[in-house]
Amino acid sequence: MCSSIDNLEESHSSINLKIESIFKLLQKKLDKGGSVYQDFSTLVKVRNDLVHVKGELLEQEHPLELNPIKGYPKYINNFCQLGIITIPKILDRDSGVLEVLDNKNFAEWCIKSAYRMHLLILDQLPNTPYTLQFKHGVSFRGKIIENLMNKRNK
């Protein structure tokens, strides 16, 4: 299994392909339609968009009439519907994707999405002394993350 993952790493395969390969090697089913995988895929998309900036073209017809800003990636509207972010009403210098995502709720969503995927992968591993120790360490760190986020939400 490790050599297969190493080959994917050397060939610079996507993180999603690596995750799919882990499940395939373990002969487990990965629910690509489930919220854990979908959220993680969105997280990867956001990361790639921010790291490999191609520029953005946002536009707004008749801003004084508060028409919606057009040109955001689909995930921006999804985050807005989930209450994670707020889209500005008027197009200005604080309306860019980076500025819209720069808030505590989005940061917490990112942490939760990555953590949930991590747990999903760990749950597929066989229970050997090594993996049990690893799972325990991740579980302990996860509880710290959850406690921190719960304190902030109060």
PDB file of C-alpha atoms in Angstrom:
ATOM      1  CA  MET A   1       0.000   0.000   0.000  1.00  0.00           C
ATOM      2  CA  CYS A   2       2.768   2.438   0.913  1.00  0.00           C
ATOM      3  CA  SER A   3       4.532   2.016  -2.434  1.00  0.00           C
ATOM      4  CA  SER A   4       1.266   2.762  -4.278  1.00  0.00           C
ATOM      5  CA  ILE A   5       0.767   5.933  -2.258  1.00  0.00           C
ATOM      6  CA  ASP A   6       4.440   6.856  -2.781  1.00  0.00           C
ATOM      7  CA  ASN A   7       3.939   6.486  -6.544  1.00  0.00           C
ATOM      8  CA  LEU A   8       0.937   8.811  -6.405  1.00  0.00           C
ATOM      9  CA  GLU A   9       2.968  11.288  -4.374  1.00  0.00           C
ATOM     10  CA  GLU A  10       5.882  11.208  -6.806  1.00  0.00           C
ATOM     11  CA  SER A  11       3.565  11.735  -9.768  1.00  0.00           C
ATOM     12  CA  HIS A  12       2.007  14.760  -7.995  1.00  0.00           C
ATOM     13  CA  SER A  13      -1.474  13.222  -8.101  1.00  0.00           C
ATOM     14  CA  SER A  14      -4.351  15.152  -6.580  1.00  0.00           C
ATOM     15  CA  ILE A  15      -5.179  14.665  -2.915  1.00  0.00           C
ATOM     16  CA  ASN A  16      -8.598  13.330  -3.935  1.00  0.00           C
ATOM     17  CA  LEU A  17      -6.985  10.647  -6.120  1.00  0.00           C
ATOM     18  CA  LYS A  18      -4.739   9.679  -3.206  1.00  0.00           C
ATOM     19  CA  ILE A  19      -7.761   9.347  -0.908  1.00  0.00           C
ATOM     20  CA  GLU A  20      -9.649   7.306  -3.512  1.00  0.00           C
ATOM     21  CA  SER A  21      -6.583   5.063  -3.880  1.00  0.00           C
ATOM     22  CA  ILE A  22      -6.369   4.474  -0.129  1.00  0.00           C
ATOM     23  CA  PHE A  23      -9.980   3.317  -0.080  1.00  0.00           C
ATOM     24  CA  LYS A  24      -9.434   1.133  -3.142  1.00  0.00           C
ATOM     25  CA  LEU A  25      -6.305  -0.453  -1.652  1.00  0.00           C
ATOM     26  CA  LEU A  26      -8.180  -1.156   1.582  1.00  0.00           C
ATOM     27  CA  GLN A  27     -11.087  -2.545  -0.467  1.00  0.00           C
ATOM     28  CA  LYS A  28     -13.449  -0.045   1.132  1.00  0.00           C
ATOM     29  CA  LYS A  29     -16.194   2.035  -0.490  1.00  0.00           C
ATOM     30  CA  LEU A  30     -15.728   5.794  -0.565  1.00  0.00           C
ATOM     31  CA  ASP A  31     -18.999   7.716  -0.597  1.00  0.00           C
ATOM     32  CA  LYS A  32     -18.126  10.528  -3.014  1.00  0.00           C
ATOM     33  CA  GLY A  33     -21.619  11.949  -2.646  1.00  0.00           C
ATOM     34  CA  GLY A  34     -21.394  12.150   1.144  1.00  0.00           C
ATOM     35  CA  SER A  35     -20.920  15.426   2.981  1.00  0.00           C
ATOM     36  CA  VAL A  36     -17.436  14.529   4.252  1.00  0.00           C
ATOM     37  CA  TYR A  37     -16.032  13.933   0.776  1.00  0.00           C
ATOM     38  CA  GLN A  38     -17.973  16.817  -0.781  1.00  0.00           C
ATOM     39  CA  ASP A  39     -16.835  19.304   1.875  1.00  0.00           C
ATOM     40  CA  PHE A  40     -13.241  18.127   1.597  1.00  0.00           C
ATOM     41  CA  SER A  41     -13.372  18.405  -2.207  1.00  0.00           C
ATOM     42  CA  THR A  42     -14.678  21.959  -1.835  1.00  0.00           C
ATOM     43  CA  LEU A  43     -11.867  22.720   0.605  1.00  0.00           C
ATOM     44  CA  VAL A  44      -9.327  21.468  -1.944  1.00  0.00           C
ATOM     45  CA  LYS A  45     -10.983  23.563  -4.678  1.00  0.00           C
ATOM     46  CA  VAL A  46     -10.862  26.701  -2.527  1.00  0.00           C
ATOM     47  CA  ARG A  47      -7.229  26.009  -1.649  1.00  0.00           C
ATOM     48  CA  ASN A  48      -6.303  25.534  -5.291  1.00  0.00           C
ATOM     49  CA  ASP A  49      -8.145  28.708  -6.326  1.00  0.00           C
ATOM     50  CA  LEU A  50      -6.327  30.729  -3.656  1.00  0.00           C
ATOM     51  CA  VAL A  51      -2.883  29.244  -4.296  1.00  0.00           C
ATOM     52  CA  HIS A  52      -3.112  29.259  -8.100  1.00  0.00           C
ATOM     53  CA  VAL A  53      -4.814  32.613  -8.585  1.00  0.00           C
ATOM     54  CA  LYS A  54      -6.095  33.162 -12.103  1.00  0.00           C
ATOM     55  CA  GLY A  55      -7.664  36.507 -11.351  1.00  0.00           C
ATOM     56  CA  GLU A  56     -11.310  37.173 -10.854  1.00  0.00           C
ATOM     57  CA  LEU A  57     -13.826  39.228 -12.717  1.00  0.00           C
ATOM     58  CA  LEU A  58     -16.581  40.398 -10.442  1.00  0.00           C
ATOM     59  CA  GLU A  59     -19.282  42.672 -11.762  1.00  0.00           C
ATOM     60  CA  GLN A  60     -22.430  44.300 -10.537  1.00  0.00           C
ATOM     61  CA  GLU A  61     -25.095  45.981 -12.617  1.00  0.00           C
ATOM     62  CA  HIS A  62     -26.541  49.122 -11.072  1.00  0.00           C
ATOM     63  CA  PRO A  63     -24.860  48.890  -7.627  1.00  0.00           C
ATOM     64  CA  LEU A  64     -27.155  51.529  -6.160  1.00  0.00           C
ATOM     65  CA  GLU A  65     -30.060  49.152  -6.729  1.00  0.00           C
ATOM     66  CA  LEU A  66     -28.128  46.502  -4.735  1.00  0.00           C
ATOM     67  CA  ASN A  67     -28.153  43.963  -7.535  1.00  0.00           C
ATOM     68  CA  PRO A  68     -26.134  40.836  -6.681  1.00  0.00           C
ATOM     69  CA  ILE A  69     -22.424  40.718  -7.443  1.00  0.00           C
ATOM     70  CA  LYS A  70     -21.713  38.262 -10.263  1.00  0.00           C
ATOM     71  CA  GLY A  71     -18.589  36.242 -10.932  1.00  0.00           C
ATOM     72  CA  TYR A  72     -17.955  34.487  -7.629  1.00  0.00           C
ATOM     73  CA  PRO A  73     -17.085  30.786  -7.736  1.00  0.00           C
ATOM     74  CA  LYS A  74     -20.064  28.540  -6.959  1.00  0.00           C
ATOM     75  CA  TYR A  75     -18.727  27.682  -3.513  1.00  0.00           C
ATOM     76  CA  ILE A  76     -18.978  31.332  -2.413  1.00  0.00           C
ATOM     77  CA  ASN A  77     -22.755  31.266  -2.899  1.00  0.00           C
ATOM     78  CA  ASN A  78     -22.930  27.868  -1.163  1.00  0.00           C
ATOM     79  CA  PHE A  79     -20.992  29.189   1.848  1.00  0.00           C
ATOM     80  CA  CYS A  80     -23.312  32.192   1.970  1.00  0.00           C
ATOM     81  CA  GLN A  81     -26.411  29.957   1.958  1.00  0.00           C
ATOM     82  CA  LEU A  82     -24.895  27.932   4.815  1.00  0.00           C
ATOM     83  CA  GLY A  83     -24.302  31.121   6.818  1.00  0.00           C
ATOM     84  CA  ILE A  84     -20.525  30.659   6.803  1.00  0.00           C
ATOM     85  CA  ILE A  85     -19.804  33.912   4.977  1.00  0.00           C
ATOM     86  CA  THR A  86     -21.604  37.069   3.955  1.00  0.00           C
ATOM     87  CA  ILE A  87     -21.431  38.401   0.421  1.00  0.00           C
ATOM     88  CA  PRO A  88     -21.124  42.186   0.260  1.00  0.00           C
ATOM     89  CA  LYS A  89     -24.043  44.143  -1.168  1.00  0.00           C
ATOM     90  CA  ILE A  90     -21.858  46.594  -3.092  1.00  0.00           C
ATOM     91  CA  LEU A  91     -18.855  45.731  -5.240  1.00  0.00           C
ATOM     92  CA  ASP A  92     -15.761  47.425  -3.819  1.00  0.00           C
ATOM     93  CA  ARG A  93     -12.184  46.573  -2.818  1.00  0.00           C
ATOM     94  CA  ASP A  94     -13.430  44.347   0.030  1.00  0.00           C
ATOM     95  CA  SER A  95     -15.575  42.217  -2.275  1.00  0.00           C
ATOM     96  CA  GLY A  96     -12.917  39.834  -3.618  1.00  0.00           C
ATOM     97  CA  VAL A  97     -12.985  36.106  -2.916  1.00  0.00           C
ATOM     98  CA  LEU A  98     -10.087  36.321  -0.457  1.00  0.00           C
ATOM     99  CA  GLU A  99     -11.706  39.175   1.452  1.00  0.00           C
ATOM    100  CA  VAL A 100     -15.069  37.398   1.596  1.00  0.00           C
ATOM    101  CA  LEU A 101     -13.476  34.199   2.922  1.00  0.00           C
ATOM    102  CA  ASP A 102     -11.393  36.021   5.541  1.00  0.00           C
ATOM    103  CA  ASN A 103     -13.483  35.261   8.623  1.00  0.00           C
ATOM    104  CA  LYS A 104     -13.639  32.957  11.638  1.00  0.00           C
ATOM    105  CA  ASN A 105     -16.596  30.876  10.412  1.00  0.00           C
ATOM    106  CA  PHE A 106     -14.823  29.955   7.195  1.00  0.00           C
ATOM    107  CA  ALA A 107     -11.601  29.091   9.042  1.00  0.00           C
ATOM    108  CA  GLU A 108     -13.543  26.812  11.384  1.00  0.00           C
ATOM    109  CA  TRP A 109     -15.349  25.184   8.450  1.00  0.00           C
ATOM    110  CA  CYS A 110     -11.945  24.447   6.878  1.00  0.00           C
ATOM    111  CA  ILE A 111     -10.639  22.838  10.064  1.00  0.00           C
ATOM    112  CA  LYS A 112     -13.787  20.736  10.490  1.00  0.00           C
ATOM    113  CA  SER A 113     -13.761  19.603   6.851  1.00  0.00           C
ATOM    114  CA  ALA A 114     -10.135  18.496   6.974  1.00  0.00           C
ATOM    115  CA  TYR A 115     -10.608  16.810  10.353  1.00  0.00           C
ATOM    116  CA  ARG A 116     -13.732  14.924   9.255  1.00  0.00           C
ATOM    117  CA  MET A 117     -11.919  13.569   6.169  1.00  0.00           C
ATOM    118  CA  HIS A 118      -8.991  12.565   8.339  1.00  0.00           C
ATOM    119  CA  LEU A 119     -11.327  10.618  10.641  1.00  0.00           C
ATOM    120  CA  LEU A 120     -13.084   8.988   7.689  1.00  0.00           C
ATOM    121  CA  ILE A 121      -9.754   7.685   6.400  1.00  0.00           C
ATOM    122  CA  LEU A 122      -8.617   6.513   9.836  1.00  0.00           C
ATOM    123  CA  ASP A 123     -11.873   4.627  10.347  1.00  0.00           C
ATOM    124  CA  GLN A 124     -11.022   2.497   7.300  1.00  0.00           C
ATOM    125  CA  LEU A 125      -7.666   1.332   8.656  1.00  0.00           C
ATOM    126  CA  PRO A 126      -7.454  -2.094  10.284  1.00  0.00           C
ATOM    127  CA  ASN A 127      -7.096  -2.136  14.072  1.00  0.00           C
ATOM    128  CA  THR A 128      -3.448  -2.955  14.608  1.00  0.00           C
ATOM    129  CA  PRO A 129      -1.428  -1.735  17.612  1.00  0.00           C
ATOM    130  CA  TYR A 130       0.167   0.963  15.439  1.00  0.00           C
ATOM    131  CA  THR A 131      -3.054   2.232  13.870  1.00  0.00           C
ATOM    132  CA  LEU A 132      -4.848   2.172  17.239  1.00  0.00           C
ATOM    133  CA  GLN A 133      -2.107   4.354  18.743  1.00  0.00           C
ATOM    134  CA  PHE A 134      -2.316   6.683  15.734  1.00  0.00           C
ATOM    135  CA  LYS A 135      -6.125   6.838  15.964  1.00  0.00           C
ATOM    136  CA  HIS A 136      -5.904   7.641  19.667  1.00  0.00           C
ATOM    137  CA  GLY A 137      -3.491  10.525  18.998  1.00  0.00           C
ATOM    138  CA  VAL A 138      -5.728  11.949  16.294  1.00  0.00           C
ATOM    139  CA  SER A 139      -8.804  11.551  18.473  1.00  0.00           C
ATOM    140  CA  PHE A 140      -7.101  13.414  21.323  1.00  0.00           C
ATOM    141  CA  ARG A 141      -6.036  16.276  19.046  1.00  0.00           C
ATOM    142  CA  GLY A 142      -9.495  16.331  17.511  1.00  0.00           C
ATOM    143  CA  LYS A 143     -11.097  16.762  20.912  1.00  0.00           C
ATOM    144  CA  ILE A 144      -8.815  19.755  21.510  1.00  0.00           C
ATOM    145  CA  ILE A 145      -9.904  21.245  18.161  1.00  0.00           C
ATOM    146  CA  GLU A 146     -13.582  20.590  18.938  1.00  0.00           C
ATOM    147  CA  ASN A 147     -13.258  22.147  22.405  1.00  0.00           C
ATOM    148  CA  LEU A 148     -11.602  25.256  20.989  1.00  0.00           C
ATOM    149  CA  MET A 149     -14.331  25.699  18.376  1.00  0.00           C
ATOM    150  CA  ASN A 150     -17.096  25.108  20.948  1.00  0.00           C
ATOM    151  CA  LYS A 151     -15.600  27.797  23.225  1.00  0.00           C
ATOM    152  CA  ARG A 152     -15.511  30.276  20.334  1.00  0.00           C
ATOM    153  CA  ASN A 153     -19.122  29.558  19.415  1.00  0.00           C
ATOM    154  CA  LYS A 154     -20.371  30.456  22.913  1.00  0.00           C
TER     155      LYS A 154
END
